[in-house]
mmCIF file of C-alpha atoms in Angstrom:
data_model
loop_
_atom_site.group_PDB
_atom_site.id
_atom_site.type_symbol
_atom_site.label_atom_id
_atom_site.label_comp_id
_atom_site.label_asym_id
_atom_site.label_seq_id
_atom_site.Cartn_x
_atom_site.Cartn_y
_atom_site.Cartn_z
ATOM 1 C CA MET A 1 -84.214 -63.035 4.026
ATOM 2 C CA ILE A 2 -81.536 -61.841 1.584
ATOM 3 C CA LYS A 3 -79.558 -65.040 1.891
ATOM 4 C CA ASN A 4 -82.624 -67.186 1.219
ATOM 5 C CA TYR A 5 -83.565 -65.104 -1.813
ATOM 6 C CA ILE A 6 -80.067 -65.333 -3.263
ATOM 7 C CA LEU A 7 -79.764 -69.078 -2.684
ATOM 8 C CA THR A 8 -83.185 -69.613 -4.235
ATOM 9 C CA HIS A 9 -82.463 -67.554 -7.346
ATOM 10 C CA LEU A 10 -78.718 -68.091 -7.801
ATOM 11 C CA LYS A 11 -79.218 -71.012 -10.167
ATOM 12 C CA ASN A 12 -80.767 -68.553 -12.660
ATOM 13 C CA VAL A 13 -77.312 -67.145 -13.485
ATOM 14 C CA PHE A 14 -76.112 -70.403 -15.088
ATOM 15 C CA LYS A 15 -76.421 -70.766 -18.853
ATOM 16 C CA ALA A 16 -75.498 -73.590 -21.202
ATOM 17 C CA PRO A 17 -73.245 -73.027 -24.255
ATOM 18 C CA ALA A 18 -74.983 -71.235 -27.111
ATOM 19 C CA LYS A 19 -73.634 -70.718 -30.635
ATOM 20 C CA ASN A 20 -70.370 -68.762 -30.380
ATOM 21 C CA LEU A 21 -70.488 -69.054 -26.587
ATOM 22 C CA ARG A 22 -68.866 -72.485 -26.601
ATOM 23 C CA TYR A 23 -68.530 -72.840 -22.828
ATOM 24 C CA PRO A 24 -71.064 -72.636 -19.974
ATOM 25 C CA PHE A 25 -71.317 -69.041 -18.764
ATOM 26 C CA LEU A 26 -72.848 -66.668 -16.216
ATOM 27 C CA VAL A 27 -75.550 -64.049 -16.816
ATOM 28 C CA PRO A 28 -76.611 -61.082 -14.616
ATOM 29 C CA GLY A 29 -79.979 -62.519 -13.636
ATOM 30 C CA THR A 30 -83.578 -63.136 -14.670
ATOM 31 C CA GLY A 31 -84.404 -62.118 -18.227
ATOM 32 C CA TYR A 32 -80.920 -62.600 -19.621
ATOM 33 C CA THR A 33 -80.517 -65.400 -22.117
ATOM 34 C CA ASN A 34 -77.443 -65.759 -24.292
ATOM 35 C CA GLU A 35 -75.463 -62.657 -23.345
ATOM 36 C CA LEU A 36 -72.176 -62.789 -21.443
ATOM 37 C CA TRP A 37 -71.204 -59.470 -19.857
ATOM 38 C CA GLY A 38 -67.689 -58.842 -18.528
ATOM 39 C CA TRP A 39 -68.018 -57.085 -15.212
ATOM 40 C CA ASP A 40 -71.370 -58.693 -14.407
ATOM 41 C CA SER A 41 -69.891 -62.177 -14.741
ATOM 42 C CA TYR A 42 -67.014 -61.066 -12.501
ATOM 43 C CA TRP A 43 -69.301 -59.985 -9.640
ATOM 44 C CA VAL A 44 -71.458 -63.109 -10.019
ATOM 45 C CA ALA A 45 -68.401 -65.385 -9.933
ATOM 46 C CA LEU A 46 -66.939 -63.520 -6.957
ATOM 47 C CA ALA A 47 -70.176 -64.016 -5.021
ATOM 48 C CA LEU A 48 -70.382 -67.692 -5.967
ATOM 49 C CA VAL A 49 -66.906 -68.305 -4.595
ATOM 50 C CA LYS A 50 -67.816 -66.429 -1.395
ATOM 51 C CA ALA A 51 -71.046 -68.443 -1.082
ATOM 52 C CA PHE A 52 -69.232 -71.777 -1.302
ATOM 53 C CA GLY A 53 -66.655 -70.591 1.209
ATOM 54 C CA SER A 54 -69.273 -69.395 3.681
ATOM 55 C CA PHE A 55 -72.171 -71.831 3.278
ATOM 56 C CA GLY A 56 -70.352 -74.998 2.258
ATOM 57 C CA GLU A 57 -71.062 -77.493 -0.496
ATOM 58 C CA ALA A 58 -73.998 -79.184 1.269
ATOM 59 C CA GLU A 59 -76.067 -75.996 1.593
ATOM 60 C CA MET A 60 -75.167 -74.930 -1.965
ATOM 61 C CA ALA A 61 -76.207 -78.380 -3.212
ATOM 62 C CA ARG A 62 -79.587 -77.952 -1.486
ATOM 63 C CA ALA A 63 -79.897 -74.710 -3.460
ATOM 64 C CA GLY A 64 -79.357 -76.725 -6.628
ATOM 65 C CA ILE A 65 -75.762 -75.644 -7.240
ATOM 66 C CA SER A 66 -72.905 -78.116 -7.207
ATOM 67 C CA ARG A 67 -69.262 -77.077 -7.023
ATOM 68 C CA LYS A 68 -68.760 -78.776 -10.402
ATOM 69 C CA THR A 69 -71.459 -76.617 -11.997
ATOM 70 C CA ALA A 70 -70.046 -73.471 -10.422
ATOM 71 C CA LYS A 71 -66.530 -74.310 -11.644
ATOM 72 C CA GLU A 72 -67.740 -74.952 -15.185
ATOM 73 C CA HIS A 73 -69.590 -71.649 -15.431
ATOM 74 C CA ILE A 74 -67.020 -69.488 -13.629
ATOM 75 C CA CYS A 75 -64.216 -70.838 -15.815
ATOM 76 C CA GLY A 76 -66.434 -70.993 -18.884
ATOM 77 C CA SER A 77 -67.148 -67.260 -18.705
ATOM 78 C CA VAL A 78 -63.408 -66.566 -18.928
ATOM 79 C CA PHE A 79 -62.914 -69.162 -21.680
ATOM 80 C CA ASP A 80 -65.699 -67.586 -23.744
ATOM 81 C CA PHE A 81 -64.097 -64.146 -23.580
ATOM 82 C CA LEU A 82 -60.651 -65.496 -24.435
ATOM 83 C CA ASP A 83 -62.274 -67.466 -27.256
ATOM 84 C CA ALA A 84 -63.653 -64.193 -28.636
ATOM 85 C CA GLN A 85 -60.281 -62.414 -28.546
ATOM 86 C CA GLU A 86 -58.965 -61.012 -31.830
ATOM 87 C CA GLU A 87 -55.389 -61.544 -32.989
ATOM 88 C CA ASP A 88 -54.307 -58.067 -31.813
ATOM 89 C CA GLY A 89 -55.577 -58.771 -28.295
ATOM 90 C CA PHE A 90 -58.906 -56.947 -28.599
ATOM 91 C CA THR A 91 -61.414 -58.688 -26.339
ATOM 92 C CA PRO A 92 -65.048 -57.549 -26.607
ATOM 93 C CA ILE A 93 -66.964 -56.047 -23.711
ATOM 94 C CA MET A 94 -69.649 -58.677 -24.087
ATOM 95 C CA VAL A 95 -70.291 -61.757 -26.191
ATOM 96 C CA SER A 96 -73.762 -62.548 -27.473
ATOM 97 C CA GLY A 97 -74.946 -65.886 -28.803
ATOM 98 C CA GLU A 98 -77.927 -64.267 -30.499
ATOM 99 C CA GLY A 99 -79.907 -61.058 -30.842
ATOM 100 C CA LEU A 100 -78.911 -57.427 -31.167
ATOM 101 C CA PHE A 101 -75.213 -57.699 -30.331
ATOM 102 C CA GLU A 102 -74.343 -60.996 -32.006
ATOM 103 C CA GLY A 103 -71.157 -60.332 -33.976
ATOM 104 C CA PHE A 104 -71.444 -56.564 -33.385
ATOM 105 C CA PHE A 105 -68.024 -55.930 -31.826
ATOM 106 C CA HIS A 106 -66.112 -58.223 -34.163
ATOM 107 C CA ASP A 107 -67.692 -56.601 -37.221
ATOM 108 C CA ARG A 108 -66.814 -53.094 -36.071
ATOM 109 C CA HIS A 109 -63.311 -54.164 -35.072
ATOM 110 C CA LYS A 110 -62.694 -55.661 -38.525
ATOM 111 C CA LYS A 111 -63.781 -52.354 -40.082
ATOM 112 C CA GLY A 112 -61.149 -50.549 -38.014
ATOM 113 C CA VAL A 113 -63.630 -48.696 -35.800
ATOM 114 C CA PRO A 114 -61.915 -47.669 -32.513
ATOM 115 C CA LEU A 115 -63.600 -49.510 -29.651
ATOM 116 C CA ASN A 116 -63.428 -49.850 -25.908
ATOM 117 C CA GLN A 117 -62.400 -53.366 -25.131
ATOM 118 C CA HIS A 118 -63.516 -55.633 -22.288
ATOM 119 C CA LEU A 119 -63.967 -53.736 -19.026
ATOM 120 C CA PRO A 120 -60.897 -54.218 -16.800
ATOM 121 C CA PHE A 121 -62.062 -57.339 -14.981
ATOM 122 C CA LEU A 122 -60.802 -60.225 -17.121
ATOM 123 C CA CYS A 123 -57.516 -60.897 -15.289
ATOM 124 C CA GLN A 124 -59.332 -60.615 -11.969
ATOM 125 C CA SER A 125 -61.972 -63.056 -13.275
ATOM 126 C CA ALA A 126 -59.262 -65.491 -14.351
ATOM 127 C CA LEU A 127 -57.486 -65.250 -10.976
ATOM 128 C CA ASN A 128 -60.763 -65.767 -9.090
ATOM 129 C CA ALA A 129 -61.531 -68.838 -11.216
ATOM 130 C CA CYS A 130 -58.044 -70.308 -10.810
ATOM 131 C CA GLU A 131 -58.131 -69.879 -7.042
ATOM 132 C CA PHE A 132 -61.567 -71.519 -6.900
ATOM 133 C CA VAL A 133 -60.572 -74.584 -8.901
ATOM 134 C CA GLY A 134 -57.020 -74.768 -7.540
ATOM 135 C CA ASP A 135 -55.446 -74.772 -10.991
ATOM 136 C CA PHE A 136 -53.411 -71.780 -12.165
ATOM 137 C CA ASP A 137 -52.637 -73.234 -15.575
ATOM 138 C CA ARG A 138 -56.305 -73.250 -16.543
ATOM 139 C CA PHE A 139 -56.213 -70.375 -19.066
ATOM 140 C CA ASP A 140 -53.930 -69.312 -21.903
ATOM 141 C CA ILE A 141 -51.804 -66.706 -20.099
ATOM 142 C CA LYS A 142 -50.565 -65.380 -23.445
ATOM 143 C CA LYS A 143 -54.088 -64.221 -24.231
ATOM 144 C CA LEU A 144 -54.384 -62.371 -20.928
ATOM 145 C CA VAL A 145 -51.060 -60.644 -21.623
ATOM 146 C CA LYS A 146 -52.277 -59.694 -25.121
ATOM 147 C CA TYR A 147 -55.499 -58.326 -23.620
ATOM 148 C CA MET A 148 -53.482 -56.011 -21.366
ATOM 149 C CA ARG A 149 -51.232 -55.045 -24.299
ATOM 150 C CA TYR A 150 -54.333 -53.882 -26.159
ATOM 151 C CA PHE A 151 -55.148 -51.511 -23.315
ATOM 152 C CA GLU A 152 -51.563 -50.242 -23.418
ATOM 153 C CA THR A 153 -51.500 -49.644 -27.168
ATOM 154 C CA ARG A 154 -55.069 -48.434 -27.788
ATOM 155 C CA GLN A 155 -56.395 -46.917 -24.555
ATOM 156 C CA TYR A 156 -53.314 -45.440 -22.873
ATOM 157 C CA ASP A 157 -52.127 -41.828 -22.745
ATOM 158 C CA LYS A 158 -48.330 -41.711 -22.470
ATOM 159 C CA ASN A 159 -48.330 -38.038 -21.513
ATOM 160 C CA SER A 160 -50.308 -38.532 -18.278
ATOM 161 C CA GLY A 161 -49.660 -42.229 -17.722
ATOM 162 C CA LEU A 162 -53.420 -42.820 -17.478
ATOM 163 C CA PHE A 163 -55.840 -45.032 -19.372
ATOM 164 C CA PHE A 164 -58.820 -43.565 -21.221
ATOM 165 C CA TRP A 165 -62.110 -44.633 -22.754
ATOM 166 C CA THR A 166 -62.201 -44.637 -26.551
ATOM 167 C CA ASP A 167 -65.814 -43.448 -26.425
ATOM 168 C CA ASP A 168 -68.780 -43.607 -24.043
ATOM 169 C CA ILE A 169 -70.248 -46.891 -25.275
ATOM 170 C CA MET A 170 -70.671 -49.668 -22.666
ATOM 171 C CA ILE A 171 -68.314 -48.190 -20.078
ATOM 172 C CA GLY A 172 -69.970 -49.981 -17.164
ATOM 173 C CA ILE A 173 -71.179 -46.800 -15.463
ATOM 174 C CA ASP A 174 -73.272 -46.034 -18.536
ATOM 175 C CA ASN A 175 -73.858 -42.296 -18.152
ATOM 176 C CA ASN A 176 -70.887 -41.367 -15.990
ATOM 177 C CA PRO A 177 -70.761 -37.587 -16.647
ATOM 178 C CA THR A 178 -66.952 -37.592 -16.894
ATOM 179 C CA VAL A 179 -67.232 -39.769 -20.039
ATOM 180 C CA PHE A 180 -70.858 -39.696 -21.265
ATOM 181 C CA PHE A 181 -71.384 -37.546 -24.402
ATOM 182 C CA ARG A 182 -67.837 -36.196 -24.121
ATOM 183 C CA PRO A 183 -65.214 -36.149 -26.915
ATOM 184 C CA PRO A 184 -63.698 -39.527 -27.837
ATOM 185 C CA LYS A 185 -60.425 -40.510 -26.166
ATOM 186 C CA SER A 186 -60.616 -37.593 -23.727
ATOM 187 C CA GLY A 187 -61.843 -39.288 -20.555
ATOM 188 C CA ALA A 188 -59.205 -40.678 -18.195
ATOM 189 C CA ASP A 189 -61.803 -42.116 -15.851
ATOM 190 C CA ILE A 190 -61.001 -42.915 -12.215
ATOM 191 C CA PHE A 191 -63.127 -46.096 -12.443
ATOM 192 C CA LEU A 192 -61.176 -47.349 -15.459
ATOM 193 C CA ASN A 193 -57.750 -46.598 -14.011
ATOM 194 C CA CYS A 194 -58.400 -48.153 -10.599
ATOM 195 C CA PHE A 195 -59.583 -51.407 -12.126
ATOM 196 C CA VAL A 196 -56.799 -51.517 -14.729
ATOM 197 C CA TYR A 197 -54.418 -51.262 -11.760
ATOM 198 C CA LEU A 198 -56.154 -54.261 -10.180
ATOM 199 C CA GLU A 199 -55.872 -56.110 -13.506
ATOM 200 C CA TYR A 200 -52.089 -55.695 -13.422
ATOM 201 C CA VAL A 201 -52.039 -56.932 -9.829
ATOM 202 C CA ALA A 202 -54.130 -59.995 -10.769
ATOM 203 C CA LEU A 203 -52.012 -60.709 -13.849
ATOM 204 C CA ALA A 204 -48.833 -60.551 -11.757
ATOM 205 C CA LYS A 205 -50.285 -63.105 -9.305
ATOM 206 C CA LEU A 206 -51.207 -65.458 -12.129
ATOM 207 C CA LEU A 207 -47.746 -65.128 -13.698
ATOM 208 C CA ASP A 208 -46.125 -65.739 -10.315
ATOM 209 C CA LYS A 209 -48.087 -68.974 -9.927
ATOM 210 C CA LEU A 210 -46.773 -70.075 -13.330
ATOM 211 C CA ASN A 211 -43.197 -69.069 -12.473
ATOM 212 C CA ASP A 212 -43.360 -66.715 -15.440
ATOM 213 C CA GLY A 213 -40.732 -63.975 -15.385
ATOM 214 C CA ARG A 214 -43.197 -61.438 -16.770
ATOM 215 C CA ALA A 215 -44.751 -61.146 -13.311
ATOM 216 C CA ALA A 216 -42.168 -58.521 -12.367
ATOM 217 C CA GLU A 217 -43.097 -56.449 -15.418
ATOM 218 C CA ALA A 218 -46.802 -56.610 -14.535
ATOM 219 C CA ARG A 219 -46.064 -55.504 -10.955
ATOM 220 C CA GLU A 220 -43.906 -52.655 -12.222
ATOM 221 C CA LYS A 221 -46.683 -51.476 -14.535
ATOM 222 C CA ALA A 222 -49.123 -51.623 -11.634
ATOM 223 C CA GLU A 223 -46.824 -49.393 -9.570
ATOM 224 C CA ILE A 224 -46.337 -46.962 -12.470
ATOM 225 C CA LEU A 225 -50.102 -46.651 -12.897
ATOM 226 C CA LYS A 226 -50.596 -46.284 -9.145
ATOM 227 C CA ALA A 227 -48.100 -43.403 -9.158
ATOM 228 C CA ALA A 228 -49.886 -41.758 -12.110
ATOM 229 C CA VAL A 229 -53.280 -42.024 -10.384
ATOM 230 C CA ASN A 230 -51.838 -40.438 -7.252
ATOM 231 C CA ALA A 231 -50.008 -37.717 -9.171
ATOM 232 C CA GLU A 232 -52.668 -36.791 -11.725
ATOM 233 C CA MET A 233 -56.045 -37.706 -10.233
ATOM 234 C CA TRP A 234 -55.670 -36.601 -6.616
ATOM 235 C CA ASP A 235 -56.941 -33.102 -5.837
ATOM 236 C CA GLU A 236 -55.121 -31.705 -2.820
ATOM 237 C CA ARG A 237 -57.530 -28.818 -2.347
ATOM 238 C CA ASP A 238 -60.664 -30.985 -2.335
ATOM 239 C CA GLY A 239 -59.172 -34.105 -0.771
ATOM 240 C CA LEU A 240 -60.603 -36.431 -3.413
ATOM 241 C CA TYR A 241 -59.638 -38.299 -6.574
ATOM 242 C CA TYR A 242 -61.234 -37.079 -9.799
ATOM 243 C CA SER A 243 -61.455 -38.301 -13.378
ATOM 244 C CA GLN A 244 -59.325 -36.247 -15.727
ATOM 245 C CA ASP A 245 -59.708 -34.680 -19.163
ATOM 246 C CA ILE A 246 -56.741 -35.534 -21.392
ATOM 247 C CA GLY A 247 -58.311 -34.176 -24.588
ATOM 248 C CA PHE A 248 -55.735 -31.486 -25.338
ATOM 249 C CA HIS A 249 -55.945 -29.748 -28.720
ATOM 250 C CA ARG A 250 -53.443 -27.329 -30.196
ATOM 251 C CA THR A 251 -54.799 -24.748 -32.614
ATOM 252 C CA GLU A 252 -52.392 -24.131 -35.481
ATOM 253 C CA CYS A 253 -52.309 -20.424 -36.287
ATOM 254 C CA GLU A 254 -49.626 -18.261 -37.871
ATOM 255 C CA VAL A 255 -49.480 -14.505 -38.408
ATOM 256 C CA LYS A 256 -46.894 -13.453 -40.996
ATOM 257 C CA GLY A 257 -44.843 -16.538 -40.257
ATOM 258 C CA VAL A 258 -45.122 -16.234 -36.473
ATOM 259 C CA ALA A 259 -46.737 -19.255 -34.797
ATOM 260 C CA LEU A 260 -49.148 -18.238 -32.048
ATOM 261 C CA HIS A 261 -49.362 -20.169 -28.773
ATOM 262 C CA SER A 262 -45.901 -21.589 -29.324
ATOM 263 C CA GLY A 263 -43.929 -19.612 -26.764
ATOM 264 C CA LEU A 264 -45.442 -21.260 -23.721
ATOM 265 C CA VAL A 265 -47.195 -24.633 -24.009
ATOM 266 C CA PRO A 266 -49.166 -26.329 -21.185
ATOM 267 C CA HIS A 267 -46.950 -27.834 -18.510
ATOM 268 C CA TRP A 268 -49.909 -29.728 -17.040
ATOM 269 C CA LYS A 269 -50.823 -33.195 -18.296
ATOM 270 C CA THR A 270 -54.489 -33.390 -17.324
ATOM 271 C CA MET A 271 -57.452 -31.162 -16.515
ATOM 272 C CA PRO A 272 -59.562 -32.255 -13.523
ATOM 273 C CA LEU A 273 -63.201 -33.110 -14.064
ATOM 274 C CA LYS A 274 -64.390 -32.097 -10.612
ATOM 275 C CA ILE A 275 -67.491 -34.220 -10.451
ATOM 276 C CA ARG A 276 -68.127 -36.189 -7.271
ATOM 277 C CA PHE A 277 -69.424 -39.652 -8.023
ATOM 278 C CA TRP A 278 -69.024 -42.986 -6.315
ATOM 279 C CA ALA A 279 -65.949 -44.026 -8.313
ATOM 280 C CA CYS A 280 -63.979 -41.161 -6.749
ATOM 281 C CA PHE A 281 -63.614 -43.538 -3.761
ATOM 282 C CA LEU A 282 -62.252 -46.479 -5.752
ATOM 283 C CA PRO A 283 -58.601 -45.694 -4.876
ATOM 284 C CA MET A 284 -59.555 -46.971 -1.413
ATOM 285 C CA TYR A 285 -61.075 -50.157 -2.844
ATOM 286 C CA ALA A 286 -57.968 -50.725 -4.991
ATOM 287 C CA GLY A 287 -55.500 -49.830 -2.235
ATOM 288 C CA ILE A 288 -53.968 -47.035 -4.298
ATOM 289 C CA CYS A 289 -54.094 -44.194 -1.780
ATOM 290 C CA ASN A 290 -52.306 -43.752 1.534
ATOM 291 C CA GLY A 291 -53.994 -43.515 4.931
ATOM 292 C CA GLU A 292 -53.883 -39.726 5.103
ATOM 293 C CA ARG A 293 -55.677 -39.359 1.795
ATOM 294 C CA ALA A 294 -58.211 -42.010 2.744
ATOM 295 C CA GLU A 295 -58.985 -40.001 5.873
ATOM 296 C CA ARG A 296 -59.618 -36.861 3.828
ATOM 297 C CA MET A 297 -61.768 -38.759 1.352
ATOM 298 C CA CYS A 298 -63.987 -40.084 4.124
ATOM 299 C CA ALA A 299 -64.882 -36.523 5.075
ATOM 300 C CA HIS A 300 -66.942 -36.373 1.881
ATOM 301 C CA LEU A 301 -69.068 -39.247 3.144
ATOM 302 C CA MET A 302 -69.895 -37.308 6.298
ATOM 303 C CA ASP A 303 -70.705 -34.068 4.455
ATOM 304 C CA ASN A 304 -74.486 -33.719 4.883
ATOM 305 C CA ASP A 305 -76.171 -36.294 2.638
ATOM 306 C CA ASP A 306 -74.757 -35.116 -0.685
ATOM 307 C CA LEU A 307 -73.128 -38.509 -1.195
ATOM 308 C CA PHE A 308 -74.115 -40.806 1.669
ATOM 309 C CA ALA A 309 -77.879 -41.236 1.494
ATOM 310 C CA GLU A 310 -80.366 -43.275 3.511
ATOM 311 C CA TYR A 311 -79.603 -46.438 1.543
ATOM 312 C CA GLY A 312 -75.947 -46.043 0.662
ATOM 313 C CA ILE A 313 -73.790 -43.990 -1.652
ATOM 314 C CA ARG A 314 -75.436 -41.907 -4.330
ATOM 315 C CA THR A 315 -73.774 -42.802 -7.606
ATOM 316 C CA LEU A 316 -73.574 -39.044 -8.231
ATOM 317 C CA ALA A 317 -73.574 -36.381 -5.515
ATOM 318 C CA LYS A 318 -76.948 -34.673 -5.309
ATOM 319 C CA ASN A 319 -75.395 -31.203 -5.509
ATOM 320 C CA GLU A 320 -73.936 -31.916 -8.955
ATOM 321 C CA LYS A 321 -75.807 -30.248 -11.814
ATOM 322 C CA MET A 322 -76.215 -33.586 -13.645
ATOM 323 C CA TYR A 323 -77.925 -35.293 -10.675
ATOM 324 C CA SER A 324 -81.095 -37.022 -11.829
ATOM 325 C CA LEU A 325 -83.259 -39.861 -10.552
ATOM 326 C CA VAL A 326 -85.218 -40.245 -13.775
ATOM 327 C CA LYS A 327 -86.008 -43.890 -14.456
ATOM 328 C CA SER A 328 -84.209 -45.071 -17.554
ATOM 329 C CA LYS A 329 -86.361 -46.927 -20.068
ATOM 330 C CA GLY A 330 -83.393 -48.709 -21.591
ATOM 331 C CA ASN A 331 -79.810 -47.949 -22.513
ATOM 332 C CA PRO A 332 -78.140 -46.142 -20.842
ATOM 333 C CA SER A 333 -78.821 -47.298 -17.323
ATOM 334 C CA ASN A 334 -79.013 -44.279 -15.021
ATOM 335 C CA TRP A 335 -76.040 -43.796 -12.670
ATOM 336 C CA LEU A 336 -76.766 -40.125 -11.949
ATOM 337 C CA GLY A 337 -77.587 -40.591 -8.274
ATOM 338 C CA ALA A 338 -79.472 -43.869 -7.904
ATOM 339 C CA ILE A 339 -78.176 -46.535 -5.535
ATOM 340 C CA TRP A 340 -76.405 -49.407 -7.246
ATOM 341 C CA THR A 341 -75.458 -51.938 -4.627
ATOM 342 C CA VAL A 342 -72.157 -52.755 -6.354
ATOM 343 C CA ALA A 343 -71.138 -49.142 -5.652
ATOM 344 C CA ASN A 344 -72.122 -49.614 -2.004
ATOM 345 C CA TYR A 345 -70.050 -52.792 -1.920
ATOM 346 C CA CYS A 346 -66.922 -51.229 -3.431
ATOM 347 C CA VAL A 347 -67.044 -48.216 -1.116
ATOM 348 C CA TYR A 348 -67.659 -50.553 1.838
ATOM 349 C CA LYS A 349 -64.641 -52.689 0.938
ATOM 350 C CA GLY A 350 -62.485 -49.579 0.692
ATOM 351 C CA LEU A 351 -63.622 -48.400 4.116
ATOM 352 C CA VAL A 352 -62.826 -51.802 5.612
ATOM 353 C CA ARG A 353 -59.383 -51.813 3.965
ATOM 354 C CA TYR A 354 -58.477 -48.499 5.615
ATOM 355 C CA GLY A 355 -59.926 -49.346 9.013
ATOM 356 C CA LYS A 356 -62.918 -46.971 8.822
ATOM 357 C CA SER A 357 -65.099 -49.395 10.756
ATOM 358 C CA GLU A 358 -67.846 -46.959 11.760
ATOM 359 C CA LEU A 359 -68.475 -45.736 8.220
ATOM 360 C CA ALA A 360 -68.154 -49.293 6.886
ATOM 361 C CA GLU A 361 -70.811 -50.520 9.292
ATOM 362 C CA ARG A 362 -73.072 -47.636 8.333
ATOM 363 C CA MET A 363 -72.693 -48.612 4.655
ATOM 364 C CA ARG A 364 -73.274 -52.279 5.417
ATOM 365 C CA THR A 365 -76.400 -51.601 7.448
ATOM 366 C CA ALA A 366 -77.825 -49.233 4.829
ATOM 367 C CA THR A 367 -77.290 -51.791 2.074
ATOM 368 C CA VAL A 368 -78.834 -54.673 3.991
ATOM 369 C CA ARG A 369 -81.845 -52.515 4.915
ATOM 370 C CA LEU A 370 -82.280 -51.561 1.263
ATOM 371 C CA LEU A 371 -82.389 -55.141 -0.007
ATOM 372 C CA GLU A 372 -84.569 -56.336 2.864
ATOM 373 C CA LYS A 373 -86.992 -53.525 2.059
ATOM 374 C CA ALA A 374 -87.083 -54.527 -1.634
ATOM 375 C CA LEU A 375 -87.763 -58.148 -0.747
ATOM 376 C CA LYS A 376 -90.393 -57.329 1.866
ATOM 377 C CA GLU A 377 -92.303 -54.871 -0.340
ATOM 378 C CA HIS A 378 -91.734 -56.329 -3.812
ATOM 379 C CA GLY A 379 -90.459 -59.865 -3.301
ATOM 380 C CA ASP A 380 -87.530 -59.243 -5.605
ATOM 381 C CA LEU A 381 -84.175 -57.500 -6.064
ATOM 382 C CA PHE A 382 -83.586 -54.860 -8.717
ATOM 383 C CA GLU A 383 -80.828 -53.220 -10.730
ATOM 384 C CA SER A 384 -80.958 -49.846 -8.969
ATOM 385 C CA TYR A 385 -82.898 -48.009 -6.258
ATOM 386 C CA HIS A 386 -83.960 -44.549 -5.091
ATOM 387 C CA PRO A 387 -81.293 -43.326 -2.632
ATOM 388 C CA ASP A 388 -83.739 -41.806 -0.140
ATOM 389 C CA THR A 389 -86.831 -44.016 -0.336
ATOM 390 C CA GLY A 390 -85.402 -47.337 -1.516
ATOM 391 C CA GLU A 391 -87.958 -47.481 -4.349
ATOM 392 C CA PRO A 392 -86.750 -49.946 -7.005
ATOM 393 C CA PHE A 393 -85.959 -48.415 -10.373
ATOM 394 C CA MET A 394 -85.475 -51.146 -12.956
ATOM 395 C CA HIS A 395 -85.014 -54.820 -13.856
ATOM 396 C CA ALA A 396 -86.612 -57.088 -11.287
ATOM 397 C CA GLY A 397 -84.621 -60.269 -10.765
ATOM 398 C CA PHE A 398 -81.290 -58.563 -11.404
ATOM 399 C CA LEU A 399 -78.675 -60.427 -9.381
ATOM 400 C CA SER A 400 -75.267 -59.388 -10.676
ATOM 401 C CA HIS A 401 -74.557 -56.183 -8.744
ATOM 402 C CA ASN A 402 -76.618 -57.301 -5.756
ATOM 403 C CA LEU A 403 -74.701 -60.524 -5.206
ATOM 404 C CA PRO A 404 -71.538 -59.067 -3.606
ATOM 405 C CA VAL A 405 -73.799 -57.952 -0.747
ATOM 406 C CA LEU A 406 -73.510 -61.562 0.457
ATOM 407 C CA GLU A 407 -70.082 -60.659 1.835
ATOM 408 C CA MET A 408 -71.515 -57.660 3.675
ATOM 409 C CA LEU A 409 -74.358 -59.814 5.007
ATOM 410 C CA LEU A 410 -71.911 -62.295 6.488
ATOM 411 C CA GLN A 411 -69.847 -59.772 8.432
#
């Protein structure tokens, strides 16, 4: 049922060039026109590659999708982002050919407004595309290096060794409580750091394929970040990784020439934001943690149903004060407990990586049941779902985050 739905609707993600989107590109699903989104296009492309590998070209052709078309749109999505890159390496989170966001990021960047750049999926998107087409010289590697340099110069905290969000605008997990409505440049988010690590890993692989000596530097930076995540984000008492607050502020105060708070300054580099949400498990997906820590993390998935619900992982634990299943009427999308199948997928992949087969199968089964229920009762897939009832929350025809489930379906 799920496979048939996906094969029937998959052609809806392909879009022709439009204005400043000079190359064919991928959209999240029904209702999207000329908007290219970074992490959505990554998940769509990943699923397309998996579909061709599993179903073969003949079955994909019957679904109206040729390998040539898939190649053009998977590569085109990367080309369009690299095309939109500024001279300093800034690459926008999304590129719009029309409407509300057309030119928005470039205009703000030119005015010197600090911005989050493209979510950390561009190097992984480029690697996925290169592997699919069998050509590792497809993209301008200098632009991918510049993109990573921008992260390092604008969104990196040298004190902790962690990356941070500039603000809470378009951070992927829209209302992640460790970033949402919090002070600018204070949120060293576990989601951000795990995927930046994977960006370094992907960049190193691309550089290796090109016999570029900078591959060793990219690998070294990946290891440095991995060490920082393990040192600063792991909580030994709770057995879980947490986002961290790096927003330190020193109050300048003197009394008759004596500076207060100067005799003993903080020796700690971060303050833990002890909020359990699905991204706390991403060190397993990224392969950052060791087996012992993975074992301790899995205990949280077996702790009542605070995190592991009927239909997968709650995007926020239900015993957190911010937990809410209110249906969002627009931006931001609500990640305060609803099921997003991309979260299920990432946690599932982490469980498989660390050999937690029983929990992985439980996650796989829950996810498949959820999507089968949506198709049986509503004839469509949606952006998010109620964790206990499976009720769809928003955006019928949304494919992006549902597509990786193909891999779970095929196990």
